[in-house]
mmCIF file of C-alpha atoms in Angstrom:
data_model
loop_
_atom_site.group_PDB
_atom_site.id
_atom_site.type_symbol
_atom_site.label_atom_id
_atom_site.label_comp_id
_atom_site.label_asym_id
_atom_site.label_seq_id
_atom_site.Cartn_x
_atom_site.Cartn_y
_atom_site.Cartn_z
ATOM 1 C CA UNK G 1 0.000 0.000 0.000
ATOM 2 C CA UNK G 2 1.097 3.256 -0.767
ATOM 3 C CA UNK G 3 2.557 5.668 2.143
ATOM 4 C CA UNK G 4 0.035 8.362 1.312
ATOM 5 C CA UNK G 5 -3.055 6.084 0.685
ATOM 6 C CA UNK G 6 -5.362 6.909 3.783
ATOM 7 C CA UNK G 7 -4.552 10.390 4.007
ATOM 8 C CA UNK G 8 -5.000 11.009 -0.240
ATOM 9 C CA UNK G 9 -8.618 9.407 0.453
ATOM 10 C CA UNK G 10 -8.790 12.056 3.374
ATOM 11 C CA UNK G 11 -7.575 14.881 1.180
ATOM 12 C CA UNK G 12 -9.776 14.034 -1.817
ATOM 13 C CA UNK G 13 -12.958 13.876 0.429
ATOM 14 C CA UNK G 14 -12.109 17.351 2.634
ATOM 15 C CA UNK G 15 -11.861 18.394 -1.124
ATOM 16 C CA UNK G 16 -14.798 17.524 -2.411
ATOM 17 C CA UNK G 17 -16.589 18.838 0.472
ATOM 18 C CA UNK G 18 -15.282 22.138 0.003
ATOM 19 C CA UNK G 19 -16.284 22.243 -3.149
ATOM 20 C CA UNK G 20 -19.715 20.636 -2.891
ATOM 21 C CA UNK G 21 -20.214 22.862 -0.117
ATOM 22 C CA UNK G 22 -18.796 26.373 -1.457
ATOM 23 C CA UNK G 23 -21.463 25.653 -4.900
ATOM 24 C CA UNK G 24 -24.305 23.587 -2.971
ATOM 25 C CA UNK G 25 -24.881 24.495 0.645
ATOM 26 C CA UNK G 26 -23.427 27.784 1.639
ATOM 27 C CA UNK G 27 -25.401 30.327 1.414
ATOM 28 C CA UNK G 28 -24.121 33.500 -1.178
ATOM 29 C CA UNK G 29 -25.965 36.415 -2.733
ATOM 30 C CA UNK G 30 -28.338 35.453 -6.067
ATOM 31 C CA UNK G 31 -30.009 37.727 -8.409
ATOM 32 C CA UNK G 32 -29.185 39.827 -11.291
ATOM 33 C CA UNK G 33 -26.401 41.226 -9.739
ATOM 34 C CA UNK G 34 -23.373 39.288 -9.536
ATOM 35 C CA UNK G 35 -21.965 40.316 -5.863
ATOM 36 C CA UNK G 36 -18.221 39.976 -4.454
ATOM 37 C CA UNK G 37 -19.347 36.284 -2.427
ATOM 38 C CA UNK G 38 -20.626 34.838 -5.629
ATOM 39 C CA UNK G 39 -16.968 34.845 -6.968
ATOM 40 C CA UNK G 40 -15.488 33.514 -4.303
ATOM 41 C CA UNK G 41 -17.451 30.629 -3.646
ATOM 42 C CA UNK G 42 -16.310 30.037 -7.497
ATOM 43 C CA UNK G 43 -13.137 30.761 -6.510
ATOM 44 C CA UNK G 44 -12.996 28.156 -3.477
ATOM 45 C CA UNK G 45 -15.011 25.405 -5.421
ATOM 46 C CA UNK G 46 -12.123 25.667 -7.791
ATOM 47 C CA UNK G 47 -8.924 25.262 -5.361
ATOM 48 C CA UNK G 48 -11.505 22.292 -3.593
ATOM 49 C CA UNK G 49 -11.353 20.285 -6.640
ATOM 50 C CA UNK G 50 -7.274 21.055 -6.558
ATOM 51 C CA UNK G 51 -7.358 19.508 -3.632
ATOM 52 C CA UNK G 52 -9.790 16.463 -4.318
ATOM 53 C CA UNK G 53 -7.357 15.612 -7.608
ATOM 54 C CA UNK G 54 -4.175 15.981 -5.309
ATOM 55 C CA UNK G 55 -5.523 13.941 -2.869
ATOM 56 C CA UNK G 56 -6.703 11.640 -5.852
ATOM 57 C CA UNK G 57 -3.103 11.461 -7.598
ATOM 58 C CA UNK G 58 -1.758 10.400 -3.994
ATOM 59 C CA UNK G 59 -2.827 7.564 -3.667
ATOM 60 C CA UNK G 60 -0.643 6.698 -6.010
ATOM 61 C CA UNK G 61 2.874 7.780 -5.815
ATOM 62 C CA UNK G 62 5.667 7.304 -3.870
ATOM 63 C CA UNK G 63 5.882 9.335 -0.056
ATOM 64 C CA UNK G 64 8.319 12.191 -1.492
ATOM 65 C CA UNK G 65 5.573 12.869 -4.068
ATOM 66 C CA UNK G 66 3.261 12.874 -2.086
ATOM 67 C CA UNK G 67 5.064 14.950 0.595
ATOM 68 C CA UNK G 68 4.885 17.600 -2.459
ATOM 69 C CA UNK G 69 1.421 17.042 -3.170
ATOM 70 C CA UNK G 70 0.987 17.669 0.824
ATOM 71 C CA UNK G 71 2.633 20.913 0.663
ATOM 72 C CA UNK G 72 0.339 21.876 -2.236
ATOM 73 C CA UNK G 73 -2.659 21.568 -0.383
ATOM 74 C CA UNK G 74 -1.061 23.563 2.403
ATOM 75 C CA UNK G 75 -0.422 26.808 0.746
ATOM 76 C CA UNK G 76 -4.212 26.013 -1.247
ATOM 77 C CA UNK G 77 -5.861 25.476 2.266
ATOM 78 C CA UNK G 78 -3.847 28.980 3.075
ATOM 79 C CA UNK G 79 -5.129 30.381 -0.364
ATOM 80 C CA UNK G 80 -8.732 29.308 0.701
ATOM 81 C CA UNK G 81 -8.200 31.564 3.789
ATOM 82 C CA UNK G 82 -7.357 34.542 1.791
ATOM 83 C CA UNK G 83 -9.833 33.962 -0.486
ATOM 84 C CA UNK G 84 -12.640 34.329 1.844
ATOM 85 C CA UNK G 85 -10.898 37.233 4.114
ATOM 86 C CA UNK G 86 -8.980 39.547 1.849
ATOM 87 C CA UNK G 87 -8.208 37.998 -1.819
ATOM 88 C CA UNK G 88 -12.200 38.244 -2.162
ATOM 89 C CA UNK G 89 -14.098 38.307 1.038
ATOM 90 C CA UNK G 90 -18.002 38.397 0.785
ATOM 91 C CA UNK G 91 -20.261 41.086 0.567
ATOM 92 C CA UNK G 92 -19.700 44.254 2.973
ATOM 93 C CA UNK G 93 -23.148 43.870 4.069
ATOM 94 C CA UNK G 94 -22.377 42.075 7.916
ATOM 95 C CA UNK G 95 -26.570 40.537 7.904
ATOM 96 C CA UNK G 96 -25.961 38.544 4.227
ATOM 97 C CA UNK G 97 -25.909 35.302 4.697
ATOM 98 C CA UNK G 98 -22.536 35.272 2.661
ATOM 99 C CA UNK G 99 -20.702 37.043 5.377
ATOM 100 C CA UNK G 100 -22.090 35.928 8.225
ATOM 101 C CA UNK G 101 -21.864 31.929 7.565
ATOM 102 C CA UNK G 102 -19.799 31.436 4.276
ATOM 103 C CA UNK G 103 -16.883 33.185 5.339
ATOM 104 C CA UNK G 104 -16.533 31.726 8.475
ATOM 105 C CA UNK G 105 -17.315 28.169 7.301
ATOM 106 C CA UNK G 106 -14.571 28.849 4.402
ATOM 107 C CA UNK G 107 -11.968 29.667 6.673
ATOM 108 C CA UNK G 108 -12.379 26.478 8.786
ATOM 109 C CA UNK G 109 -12.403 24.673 5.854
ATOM 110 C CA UNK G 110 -8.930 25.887 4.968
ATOM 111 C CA UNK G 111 -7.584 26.024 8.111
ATOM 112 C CA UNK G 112 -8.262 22.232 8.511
ATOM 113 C CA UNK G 113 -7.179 21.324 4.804
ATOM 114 C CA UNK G 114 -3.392 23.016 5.999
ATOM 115 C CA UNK G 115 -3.216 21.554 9.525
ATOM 116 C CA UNK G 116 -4.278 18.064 7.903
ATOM 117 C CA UNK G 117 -1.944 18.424 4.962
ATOM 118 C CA UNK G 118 0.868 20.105 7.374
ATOM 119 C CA UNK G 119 1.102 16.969 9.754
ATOM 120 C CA UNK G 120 0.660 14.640 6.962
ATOM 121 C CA UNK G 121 3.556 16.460 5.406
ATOM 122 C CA UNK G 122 5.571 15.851 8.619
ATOM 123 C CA UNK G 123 4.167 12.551 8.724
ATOM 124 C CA UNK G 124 5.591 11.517 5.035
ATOM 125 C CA UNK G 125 8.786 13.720 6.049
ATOM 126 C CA UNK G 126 10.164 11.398 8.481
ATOM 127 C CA UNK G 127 9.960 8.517 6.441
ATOM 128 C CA UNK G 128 13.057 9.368 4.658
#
């Protein structure tokens, strides 16, 4: 089994969440209008799937691959972060739904995705 199996499966499903949840279930502004949170739940959605196919492609290789694939998905959980504070950030309206749930459930969502992929990364590190 490869060294990177369990936590690729990990990384592809904390993925897919994000991106499942940044299009599906958190709430951002509709209308005719297209408003600051609608891009970056786009924006998010897109660096989720990142993450699901490096996760994906991990599975597969070898632990110093994999220990680069890690550090990928720690500067994307970081970009997620930025993306949903100051990169983007959601409307300027505080009682939107976008700013008062989206951002804050984005920002967990990338500050897991790093811590995961930054002890996985140590994880792989020390196995030479």
């Amino acid at each position: 089994m490869k060294p990177a199996f369990f936590t690729g499966l990990l990384m592809a499903f904390l993925g897919a969440a994000l991106a499942v949840a940044s299009l599906v279930w958190l709430p951002h502004c509709g209308g005719e209008q297209v408003m600051k949170c609608v891009w970056m739940v786009r924006a998010t959605a897109g660096v989720g799937f990142m993450i699901m196919l490096g996760g994906i492609i991990m599975q597969f290789v070898s632990a110093h691959w994999a220990a680069g694939l890690q550090t990928a998905n720690i500067l994307n959980g970081i970009l997620v972060v930025l993306l949903a504070t100051v990169l983007i950030g959601p409307c300027p309206n505080p009682m939107m739904g976008c700013h008062a749930t989206t951002q804050g459930a984005l920002i967990v969502f990338g500050v897991i995705i790093a811590l995961i992929a930054a002890a996985d990364l140590w994880r792989l590190s020390r196995r030479g």
